[in-house]
Every structure is written in C-alpha cells, then in structure tokens.
JSON list of C-alpha atoms in Angstrom, two decimals:
[
{"chain": "A", "resi": 12, "resn": "MET", "atom": "CA", "xyz": [12.27, 0.77, 12.94]},
{"chain": "A", "resi": 13, "resn": "ARG", "atom": "CA", "xyz": [10.04, 0.26, 9.95]},
{"chain": "A", "resi": 14, "resn": "VAL", "atom": "CA", "xyz": [6.74, 2.16, 10.07]},
{"chain": "A", "resi": 15, "resn": "HIS", "atom": "CA", "xyz": [4.00, 3.19, 7.78]},
{"chain": "A", "resi": 16, "resn": "GLY", "atom": "CA", "xyz": [4.23, 6.79, 8.80]},
{"chain": "A", "resi": 17, "resn": "THR", "atom": "CA", "xyz": [6.34, 8.43, 11.38]},
{"chain": "A", "resi": 18, "resn": "SER", "atom": "CA", "xyz": [6.78, 8.10, 15.22]},
{"chain": "A", "resi": 19, "resn": "LYS", "atom": "CA", "xyz": [4.74, 11.28, 15.55]},
{"chain": "A", "resi": 20, "resn": "GLU", "atom": "CA", "xyz": [1.72, 9.29, 14.42]},
{"chain": "A", "resi": 21, "resn": "LEU", "atom": "CA", "xyz": [2.32, 6.55, 16.92]},
{"chain": "A", "resi": 22, "resn": "PRO", "atom": "CA", "xyz": [2.55, 8.19, 20.37]},
{"chain": "A", "resi": 23, "resn": "LEU", "atom": "CA", "xyz": [1.33, 5.02, 22.16]},
{"chain": "A", "resi": 24, "resn": "LEU", "atom": "CA", "xyz": [4.08, 2.90, 20.49]},
{"chain": "A", "resi": 25, "resn": "SER", "atom": "CA", "xyz": [6.97, 5.49, 20.68]},
{"chain": "A", "resi": 26, "resn": "ASN", "atom": "CA", "xyz": [8.49, 3.80, 23.69]},
{"chain": "A", "resi": 27, "resn": "LEU", "atom": "CA", "xyz": [8.68, 0.45, 22.05]},
{"chain": "A", "resi": 28, "resn": "LEU", "atom": "CA", "xyz": [12.02, -0.59, 20.61]},
{"chain": "A", "resi": 29, "resn": "PHE", "atom": "CA", "xyz": [12.23, -2.30, 17.19]},
{"chain": "A", "resi": 30, "resn": "ASN", "atom": "CA", "xyz": [15.05, -3.27, 14.98]},
{"chain": "A", "resi": 31, "resn": "ARG", "atom": "CA", "xyz": [15.18, -2.58, 11.23]},
{"chain": "A", "resi": 32, "resn": "GLN", "atom": "CA", "xyz": [13.48, -5.95, 10.53]},
{"chain": "A", "resi": 33, "resn": "THR", "atom": "CA", "xyz": [10.61, -5.48, 12.89]},
{"chain": "A", "resi": 34, "resn": "SER", "atom": "CA", "xyz": [7.59, -3.68, 11.41]},
{"chain": "A", "resi": 35, "resn": "VAL", "atom": "CA", "xyz": [5.38, -1.37, 13.47]},
{"chain": "A", "resi": 36, "resn": "THR", "atom": "CA", "xyz": [3.05, -1.55, 10.41]},
{"chain": "A", "resi": 37, "resn": "MET", "atom": "CA", "xyz": [2.62, -5.21, 11.16]},
{"chain": "A", "resi": 38, "resn": "GLN", "atom": "CA", "xyz": [1.46, -4.48, 14.80]},
{"chain": "A", "resi": 39, "resn": "LEU", "atom": "CA", "xyz": [-0.94, -1.62, 13.58]},
{"chain": "A", "resi": 40, "resn": "ALA", "atom": "CA", "xyz": [-2.25, -3.99, 10.94]},
{"chain": "A", "resi": 41, "resn": "LEU", "atom": "CA", "xyz": [-3.57, -6.35, 13.63]},
{"chain": "A", "resi": 42, "resn": "VAL", "atom": "CA", "xyz": [-5.47, -3.49, 15.13]},
{"chain": "A", "resi": 43, "resn": "MET", "atom": "CA", "xyz": [-6.85, -2.41, 11.75]},
{"chain": "A", "resi": 44, "resn": "THR", "atom": "CA", "xyz": [-7.86, -5.98, 10.85]},
{"chain": "A", "resi": 45, "resn": "LEU", "atom": "CA", "xyz": [-9.63, -6.40, 14.24]},
{"chain": "A", "resi": 46, "resn": "CYS", "atom": "CA", "xyz": [-11.35, -3.01, 13.89]},
{"chain": "A", "resi": 47, "resn": "PHE", "atom": "CA", "xyz": [-12.15, -2.92, 10.13]},
{"chain": "A", "resi": 48, "resn": "GLY", "atom": "CA", "xyz": [-12.11, -6.55, 9.04]},
{"chain": "A", "resi": 49, "resn": "LEU", "atom": "CA", "xyz": [-14.69, -7.50, 6.48]},
{"chain": "A", "resi": 50, "resn": "VAL", "atom": "CA", "xyz": [-17.10, -10.42, 6.72]},
{"chain": "A", "resi": 51, "resn": "VAL", "atom": "CA", "xyz": [-16.91, -11.92, 3.22]},
{"chain": "A", "resi": 52, "resn": "SER", "atom": "CA", "xyz": [-19.75, -13.52, 1.38]},
{"chain": "A", "resi": 53, "resn": "ASP", "atom": "CA", "xyz": [-18.59, -13.26, -2.19]},
{"chain": "A", "resi": 54, "resn": "THR", "atom": "CA", "xyz": [-15.28, -12.29, -4.07]},
{"chain": "A", "resi": 55, "resn": "GLU", "atom": "CA", "xyz": [-14.09, -11.71, -7.50]},
{"chain": "A", "resi": 56, "resn": "ILE", "atom": "CA", "xyz": [-10.37, -12.08, -8.13]},
{"chain": "A", "resi": 57, "resn": "ILE", "atom": "CA", "xyz": [-8.93, -10.13, -11.07]},
{"chain": "A", "resi": 58, "resn": "ALA", "atom": "CA", "xyz": [-5.93, -11.79, -12.77]},
{"chain": "A", "resi": 59, "resn": "ILE", "atom": "CA", "xyz": [-3.16, -9.37, -13.48]},
{"chain": "A", "resi": 60, "resn": "PRO", "atom": "CA", "xyz": [-0.73, -10.75, -16.21]},
{"chain": "A", "resi": 61, "resn": "GLU", "atom": "CA", "xyz": [2.79, -9.39, -16.35]},
{"chain": "A", "resi": 62, "resn": "ASP", "atom": "CA", "xyz": [2.26, -7.98, -19.84]},
{"chain": "A", "resi": 63, "resn": "GLY", "atom": "CA", "xyz": [-1.31, -6.79, -19.49]},
{"chain": "A", "resi": 64, "resn": "ASP", "atom": "CA", "xyz": [-2.86, -3.35, -19.37]},
{"chain": "A", "resi": 65, "resn": "ILE", "atom": "CA", "xyz": [-3.52, -3.51, -15.60]},
{"chain": "A", "resi": 66, "resn": "SER", "atom": "CA", "xyz": [0.07, -4.29, -14.60]},
{"chain": "A", "resi": 67, "resn": "LYS", "atom": "CA", "xyz": [1.20, -1.63, -17.05]},
{"chain": "A", "resi": 68, "resn": "ALA", "atom": "CA", "xyz": [-1.19, 0.92, -15.33]},
{"chain": "A", "resi": 69, "resn": "PHE", "atom": "CA", "xyz": [0.23, 0.02, -11.86]},
{"chain": "A", "resi": 70, "resn": "LEU", "atom": "CA", "xyz": [3.87, 0.16, -13.02]},
{"chain": "A", "resi": 71, "resn": "ASP", "atom": "CA", "xyz": [3.34, 3.42, -15.04]},
{"chain": "A", "resi": 72, "resn": "ALA", "atom": "CA", "xyz": [1.73, 5.18, -12.11]},
{"chain": "A", "resi": 73, "resn": "HIS", "atom": "CA", "xyz": [4.45, 4.08, -9.83]},
{"chain": "A", "resi": 74, "resn": "ASN", "atom": "CA", "xyz": [7.22, 5.00, -12.22]},
{"chain": "A", "resi": 75, "resn": "ILE", "atom": "CA", "xyz": [5.85, 8.44, -12.97]},
{"chain": "A", "resi": 76, "resn": "ALA", "atom": "CA", "xyz": [5.97, 9.31, -9.27]},
{"chain": "A", "resi": 77, "resn": "ARG", "atom": "CA", "xyz": [9.48, 7.89, -8.99]},
{"chain": "A", "resi": 78, "resn": "ALA", "atom": "CA", "xyz": [10.71, 9.78, -12.07]},
{"chain": "A", "resi": 79, "resn": "ASN", "atom": "CA", "xyz": [9.45, 12.99, -10.44]},
{"chain": "A", "resi": 80, "resn": "VAL", "atom": "CA", "xyz": [11.94, 12.53, -7.61]},
{"chain": "A", "resi": 81, "resn": "ASN", "atom": "CA", "xyz": [14.68, 10.95, -9.74]},
{"chain": "A", "resi": 82, "resn": "VAL", "atom": "CA", "xyz": [14.70, 7.39, -8.36]},
{"chain": "A", "resi": 83, "resn": "PRO", "atom": "CA", "xyz": [14.91, 4.30, -10.62]},
{"chain": "A", "resi": 84, "resn": "ASP", "atom": "CA", "xyz": [12.00, 2.72, -12.11]},
{"chain": "A", "resi": 85, "resn": "LEU", "atom": "CA", "xyz": [10.35, -0.35, -10.55]},
{"chain": "A", "resi": 86, "resn": "GLU", "atom": "CA", "xyz": [10.01, -3.67, -12.37]},
{"chain": "A", "resi": 87, "resn": "TRP", "atom": "CA", "xyz": [6.81, -5.83, -12.22]},
{"chain": "A", "resi": 88, "resn": "SER", "atom": "CA", "xyz": [7.17, -8.96, -10.18]},
{"chain": "A", "resi": 89, "resn": "ASN", "atom": "CA", "xyz": [4.77, -11.88, -10.76]},
{"chain": "A", "resi": 90, "resn": "GLU", "atom": "CA", "xyz": [5.91, -13.37, -7.46]},
{"chain": "A", "resi": 91, "resn": "LEU", "atom": "CA", "xyz": [4.85, -10.22, -5.54]},
{"chain": "A", "resi": 92, "resn": "SER", "atom": "CA", "xyz": [1.65, -10.04, -7.51]},
{"chain": "A", "resi": 93, "resn": "ALA", "atom": "CA", "xyz": [0.80, -13.69, -6.61]},
{"chain": "A", "resi": 94, "resn": "TYR", "atom": "CA", "xyz": [1.65, -12.88, -2.97]},
{"chain": "A", "resi": 95, "resn": "ALA", "atom": "CA", "xyz": [-0.76, -9.93, -3.01]},
{"chain": "A", "resi": 96, "resn": "GLU", "atom": "CA", "xyz": [-3.45, -11.92, -4.62]},
{"chain": "A", "resi": 97, "resn": "ASN", "atom": "CA", "xyz": [-3.17, -14.77, -2.30]},
{"chain": "A", "resi": 98, "resn": "TYR", "atom": "CA", "xyz": [-3.55, -12.51, 0.73]},
{"chain": "A", "resi": 99, "resn": "ALA", "atom": "CA", "xyz": [-6.18, -10.23, -0.83]},
{"chain": "A", "resi": 100, "resn": "LYS", "atom": "CA", "xyz": [-8.55, -13.03, -1.67]},
{"chain": "A", "resi": 101, "resn": "ASN", "atom": "CA", "xyz": [-9.17, -13.27, 2.16]},
{"chain": "A", "resi": 102, "resn": "CYS", "atom": "CA", "xyz": [-10.92, -9.80, 1.85]},
{"chain": "A", "resi": 103, "resn": "VAL", "atom": "CA", "xyz": [-9.59, -8.58, 5.13]},
{"chain": "A", "resi": 104, "resn": "TYR", "atom": "CA", "xyz": [-8.61, -5.01, 4.98]},
{"chain": "A", "resi": 105, "resn": "GLY", "atom": "CA", "xyz": [-5.33, -5.03, 6.97]},
{"chain": "A", "resi": 106, "resn": "HIS", "atom": "CA", "xyz": [-1.74, -5.59, 6.29]},
{"chain": "A", "resi": 107, "resn": "SER", "atom": "CA", "xyz": [-0.46, -9.12, 5.66]},
{"chain": "A", "resi": 108, "resn": "TYR", "atom": "CA", "xyz": [2.39, -9.26, 8.08]},
{"chain": "A", "resi": 109, "resn": "GLY", "atom": "CA", "xyz": [4.51, -10.46, 5.27]},
{"chain": "A", "resi": 110, "resn": "PRO", "atom": "CA", "xyz": [8.15, -9.93, 4.34]},
{"chain": "A", "resi": 111, "resn": "TYR", "atom": "CA", "xyz": [7.54, -7.16, 1.89]},
{"chain": "A", "resi": 112, "resn": "GLY", "atom": "CA", "xyz": [6.54, -3.52, 1.83]},
{"chain": "A", "resi": 113, "resn": "GLU", "atom": "CA", "xyz": [2.78, -3.11, 1.32]},
{"chain": "A", "resi": 114, "resn": "ASN", "atom": "CA", "xyz": [0.30, -0.51, 0.37]},
{"chain": "A", "resi": 115, "resn": "LEU", "atom": "CA", "xyz": [-3.51, -1.01, 0.65]},
{"chain": "A", "resi": 116, "resn": "PHE", "atom": "CA", "xyz": [-6.41, 0.74, -1.08]},
{"chain": "A", "resi": 117, "resn": "ALA", "atom": "CA", "xyz": [-10.16, 0.07, -0.69]},
{"chain": "A", "resi": 118, "resn": "GLY", "atom": "CA", "xyz": [-13.35, 1.72, -1.76]},
{"chain": "A", "resi": 119, "resn": "TYR", "atom": "CA", "xyz": [-16.76, 1.05, -3.20]},
{"chain": "A", "resi": 120, "resn": "PRO", "atom": "CA", "xyz": [-18.81, 0.64, -5.33]},
{"chain": "A", "resi": 121, "resn": "LYS", "atom": "CA", "xyz": [-17.12, -1.89, -7.60]},
{"chain": "A", "resi": 122, "resn": "GLN", "atom": "CA", "xyz": [-15.12, -0.16, -10.33]},
{"chain": "A", "resi": 123, "resn": "THR", "atom": "CA", "xyz": [-15.30, -2.15, -13.63]},
{"chain": "A", "resi": 124, "resn": "ASP", "atom": "CA", "xyz": [-12.39, -0.41, -15.34]},
{"chain": "A", "resi": 125, "resn": "LYS", "atom": "CA", "xyz": [-9.42, -2.07, -13.72]},
{"chain": "A", "resi": 126, "resn": "VAL", "atom": "CA", "xyz": [-6.90, 0.08, -15.47]},
{"chain": "A", "resi": 127, "resn": "THR", "atom": "CA", "xyz": [-8.39, 3.19, -13.96]},
{"chain": "A", "resi": 128, "resn": "LEU", "atom": "CA", "xyz": [-8.74, 1.54, -10.63]},
{"chain": "A", "resi": 129, "resn": "ALA", "atom": "CA", "xyz": [-5.08, 0.60, -10.63]},
{"chain": "A", "resi": 130, "resn": "THR", "atom": "CA", "xyz": [-4.03, 4.15, -11.60]},
{"chain": "A", "resi": 131, "resn": "ASN", "atom": "CA", "xyz": [-6.40, 5.73, -8.97]},
{"chain": "A", "resi": 132, "resn": "ALA", "atom": "CA", "xyz": [-5.09, 3.49, -6.27]},
{"chain": "A", "resi": 133, "resn": "VAL", "atom": "CA", "xyz": [-1.45, 4.38, -6.87]},
{"chain": "A", "resi": 134, "resn": "ASN", "atom": "CA", "xyz": [-2.37, 8.11, -7.31]},
{"chain": "A", "resi": 135, "resn": "SER", "atom": "CA", "xyz": [-4.15, 8.18, -3.99]},
{"chain": "A", "resi": 136, "resn": "TRP", "atom": "CA", "xyz": [-0.98, 7.06, -2.33]},
{"chain": "A", "resi": 137, "resn": "VAL", "atom": "CA", "xyz": [1.10, 9.59, -4.24]},
{"chain": "A", "resi": 138, "resn": "LYS", "atom": "CA", "xyz": [-1.20, 12.44, -3.16]},
{"chain": "A", "resi": 139, "resn": "GLU", "atom": "CA", "xyz": [0.23, 11.84, 0.33]},
{"chain": "A", "resi": 140, "resn": "ILE", "atom": "CA", "xyz": [3.16, 13.98, -0.64]},
{"chain": "A", "resi": 141, "resn": "GLN", "atom": "CA", "xyz": [1.02, 16.81, 0.58]},
{"chain": "A", "resi": 142, "resn": "ASN", "atom": "CA", "xyz": [1.40, 15.57, 4.09]},
{"chain": "A", "resi": 143, "resn": "VAL", "atom": "CA", "xyz": [5.20, 15.69, 3.99]},
{"chain": "A", "resi": 144, "resn": "ASP", "atom": "CA", "xyz": [7.57, 18.37, 5.23]},
{"chain": "A", "resi": 145, "resn": "LEU", "atom": "CA", "xyz": [10.09, 17.66, 2.38]},
{"chain": "A", "resi": 146, "resn": "PRO", "atom": "CA", "xyz": [13.27, 19.16, 3.90]},
{"chain": "A", "resi": 147, "resn": "THR", "atom": "CA", "xyz": [12.87, 16.95, 7.06]},
{"chain": "A", "resi": 148, "resn": "TRP", "atom": "CA", "xyz": [10.70, 14.18, 5.63]},
{"chain": "A", "resi": 149, "resn": "ASN", "atom": "CA", "xyz": [8.43, 14.40, 8.62]},
{"chain": "A", "resi": 150, "resn": "CYS", "atom": "CA", "xyz": [4.90, 13.30, 8.02]},
{"chain": "A", "resi": 151, "resn": "PHE", "atom": "CA", "xyz": [2.11, 15.23, 9.68]},
{"chain": "A", "resi": 152, "resn": "THR", "atom": "CA", "xyz": [-1.54, 14.57, 10.28]},
{"chain": "A", "resi": 153, "resn": "ARG", "atom": "CA", "xyz": [-4.45, 17.12, 10.05]},
{"chain": "A", "resi": 154, "resn": "PHE", "atom": "CA", "xyz": [-8.10, 16.59, 10.33]},
{"chain": "A", "resi": 155, "resn": "ASP", "atom": "CA", "xyz": [-8.32, 16.60, 6.44]},
{"chain": "A", "resi": 156, "resn": "LYS", "atom": "CA", "xyz": [-5.10, 14.79, 5.79]},
{"chain": "A", "resi": 157, "resn": "THR", "atom": "CA", "xyz": [-3.70, 11.34, 6.30]},
{"chain": "A", "resi": 158, "resn": "THR", "atom": "CA", "xyz": [-0.13, 10.11, 6.66]},
{"chain": "A", "resi": 159, "resn": "CYS", "atom": "CA", "xyz": [2.60, 9.73, 4.06]},
{"chain": "A", "resi": 160, "resn": "GLY", "atom": "CA", "xyz": [3.71, 6.09, 4.54]},
{"chain": "A", "resi": 161, "resn": "HIS", "atom": "CA", "xyz": [2.00, 5.01, 1.24]},
{"chain": "A", "resi": 162, "resn": "TYR", "atom": "CA", "xyz": [3.79, 7.66, -0.70]},
{"chain": "A", "resi": 163, "resn": "SER", "atom": "CA", "xyz": [7.16, 7.00, 0.82]},
{"chain": "A", "resi": 164, "resn": "GLN", "atom": "CA", "xyz": [6.86, 3.32, -0.07]},
{"chain": "A", "resi": 165, "resn": "VAL", "atom": "CA", "xyz": [6.04, 4.17, -3.74]},
{"chain": "A", "resi": 166, "resn": "VAL", "atom": "CA", "xyz": [9.16, 6.35, -4.10]},
{"chain": "A", "resi": 167, "resn": "TRP", "atom": "CA", "xyz": [11.50, 4.47, -1.76]},
{"chain": "A", "resi": 168, "resn": "LYS", "atom": "CA", "xyz": [14.85, 4.52, -3.61]},
{"chain": "A", "resi": 169, "resn": "ASP", "atom": "CA", "xyz": [16.00, 1.05, -2.65]},
{"chain": "A", "resi": 170, "resn": "THR", "atom": "CA", "xyz": [12.81, -0.71, -3.70]},
{"chain": "A", "resi": 171, "resn": "GLN", "atom": "CA", "xyz": [13.22, -2.49, -7.07]},
{"chain": "A", "resi": 172, "resn": "LYS", "atom": "CA", "xyz": [10.02, -4.49, -7.68]},
{"chain": "A", "resi": 173, "resn": "VAL", "atom": "CA", "xyz": [6.34, -4.15, -7.31]},
{"chain": "A", "resi": 174, "resn": "GLY", "atom": "CA", "xyz": [3.43, -6.55, -7.67]},
{"chain": "A", "resi": 175, "resn": "CYS", "atom": "CA", "xyz": [-0.19, -5.81, -7.09]},
{"chain": "A", "resi": 176, "resn": "ALA", "atom": "CA", "xyz": [-3.58, -7.53, -6.91]},
{"chain": "A", "resi": 177, "resn": "ILE", "atom": "CA", "xyz": [-7.11, -6.32, -7.41]},
{"chain": "A", "resi": 178, "resn": "ILE", "atom": "CA", "xyz": [-9.98, -8.17, -5.62]},
{"chain": "A", "resi": 179, "resn": "HIS", "atom": "CA", "xyz": [-13.68, -7.30, -5.42]},
{"chain": "A", "resi": 180, "resn": "CYS", "atom": "CA", "xyz": [-15.23, -8.34, -2.18]},
{"chain": "A", "resi": 181, "resn": "LYS", "atom": "CA", "xyz": [-18.94, -8.46, -1.28]},
{"chain": "A", "resi": 182, "resn": "THR", "atom": "CA", "xyz": [-19.47, -8.11, 2.38]},
{"chain": "A", "resi": 183, "resn": "GLU", "atom": "CA", "xyz": [-22.47, -9.15, 4.44]},
{"chain": "A", "resi": 184, "resn": "THR", "atom": "CA", "xyz": [-22.80, -5.63, 5.84]},
{"chain": "A", "resi": 185, "resn": "ARG", "atom": "CA", "xyz": [-23.05, -4.13, 2.38]},
{"chain": "A", "resi": 186, "resn": "ASN", "atom": "CA", "xyz": [-24.56, -5.94, -0.59]},
{"chain": "A", "resi": 187, "resn": "ILE", "atom": "CA", "xyz": [-22.10, -4.38, -2.97]},
{"chain": "A", "resi": 188, "resn": "LEU", "atom": "CA", "xyz": [-18.71, -5.31, -4.24]},
{"chain": "A", "resi": 189, "resn": "ASN", "atom": "CA", "xyz": [-15.81, -3.35, -2.66]},
{"chain": "A", "resi": 190, "resn": "ASN", "atom": "CA", "xyz": [-12.55, -2.65, -4.60]},
{"chain": "A", "resi": 191, "resn": "TYR", "atom": "CA", "xyz": [-9.57, -3.94, -2.68]},
{"chain": "A", "resi": 192, "resn": "VAL", "atom": "CA", "xyz": [-6.14, -3.23, -4.08]},
{"chain": "A", "resi": 193, "resn": "ILE", "atom": "CA", "xyz": [-2.83, -4.43, -2.58]},
{"chain": "A", "resi": 194, "resn": "CYS", "atom": "CA", "xyz": [0.73, -3.70, -3.83]},
{"chain": "A", "resi": 195, "resn": "GLU", "atom": "CA", "xyz": [3.86, -5.45, -2.46]},
{"chain": "A", "resi": 196, "resn": "TYR", "atom": "CA", "xyz": [7.26, -4.05, -2.67]},
{"chain": "A", "resi": 197, "resn": "GLU", "atom": "CA", "xyz": [10.73, -5.64, -2.64]},
{"chain": "A", "resi": 198, "resn": "PRO", "atom": "CA", "xyz": [12.80, -4.58, -0.86]},
{"chain": "A", "resi": 199, "resn": "SER", "atom": "CA", "xyz": [10.54, -2.86, 1.51]},
{"chain": "A", "resi": 200, "resn": "GLY", "atom": "CA", "xyz": [10.94, 0.74, 2.56]},
{"chain": "A", "resi": 201, "resn": "ASN", "atom": "CA", "xyz": [9.69, 3.01, 5.30]},
{"chain": "A", "resi": 202, "resn": "PHE", "atom": "CA", "xyz": [12.45, 2.75, 7.81]},
{"chain": "A", "resi": 203, "resn": "ILE", "atom": "CA", "xyz": [12.55, 5.21, 10.71]},
{"chain": "A", "resi": 204, "resn": "GLY", "atom": "CA", "xyz": [15.58, 7.51, 10.36]},
{"chain": "A", "resi": 205, "resn": "GLU", "atom": "CA", "xyz": [15.94, 6.90, 6.62]},
{"chain": "A", "resi": 206, "resn": "LYS", "atom": "CA", "xyz": [14.54, 9.16, 3.87]},
{"chain": "A", "resi": 207, "resn": "PRO", "atom": "CA", "xyz": [12.91, 7.62, 0.85]},
{"chain": "A", "resi": 208, "resn": "TYR", "atom": "CA", "xyz": [15.32, 9.30, -1.58]}
]
C-alpha cells in the first residue's frame, strides 16, 4: 500500500485493503482538496527550464539529501515538470491523483527569489527526518511535528527522476500571492512495508 506517511497516521483507513498500485495519498488528497482548496482569482506561473538556476536548486537540494543516505542522484525531468506545472496552475492545494510520487509545499507571502523558494521547499520536506524512528522507519506525529512522507519520497532509493513547478496563486480569501510548489517523482515511492533505502 502506498501512503504519504504510515498506517499509524491513518487509523480510519487502516482496515482498507490496497494493492501496491493504489495510493492512500490519492484518497487523502480528495479530503485535503475539499477542506483546503483555494478559490483562485489570479495566478503567476514560473517557467522552470531544465538547465536553469531554479531546476538546479531543486535538483541540488534533493541530491544533497540523497547523498546523505547513500542513494543515487535524481535526474531532472522536463516531462515531470510539465505535469507538475499543468496541475499546479489550478491552484488547488491537494494531490493530483496522478501516476507519480508527489510532494507539495505552500506558503505566503509571495517569495520573489525562486531559487531560494525551491531550496526551502525541498529542505522543508527533508526536515521531516526528525519524525522518523530510523531503525524501524516508523513515522510519528506530535503536536509540534508532522509526518515523514515527504522526506521518504525525496530519498526513496528506486526513484530516478524529479520535475517540479512553482506557481503563485492569488486567492479571493487573501489578496496576496501564495507560493505553491509541486514536485513529481518517477518511479514513485512511499510503499507500506518498504523502507526508502
């Protein structure tokens, strides 16, 4: 069963049976989208060329984390970046239900330095290592902590490619541009019963 965190975080779904291709993340994403969806009034899409500073920042931040646990570097994928951008332009903070592994990051106000935003997004996912019992790879949740599913996707040993998008979305509830970052991963990770590395 593929899941963003662990079954400990999903007590209401623990009795459901899923195969390796069925994502609990996809089901949770529907709930998140319904609960946290944004009403969009304006967007700004940031193009991320393969050889640019922004893609390098995304790739470097991922590969530093991966090097720390001795897993192979990721390669940048324009296809995954295009997929992320196509979904992100809807400005709905929730998973895409797509065929790839996926990490999301959002915040405000609009950050103009996209290289820093890319690095900060990935680093926020990497910080989730604090929420992992490394010998068992169990994730845990505290009042001041979140899960570890973002981190485990960043360092998932079988993942080979990453592509990301940055979108700035202005909502009708806040008259400011929000930062919205999506990274897609192929092959995806986060399978129950499997450790990332």
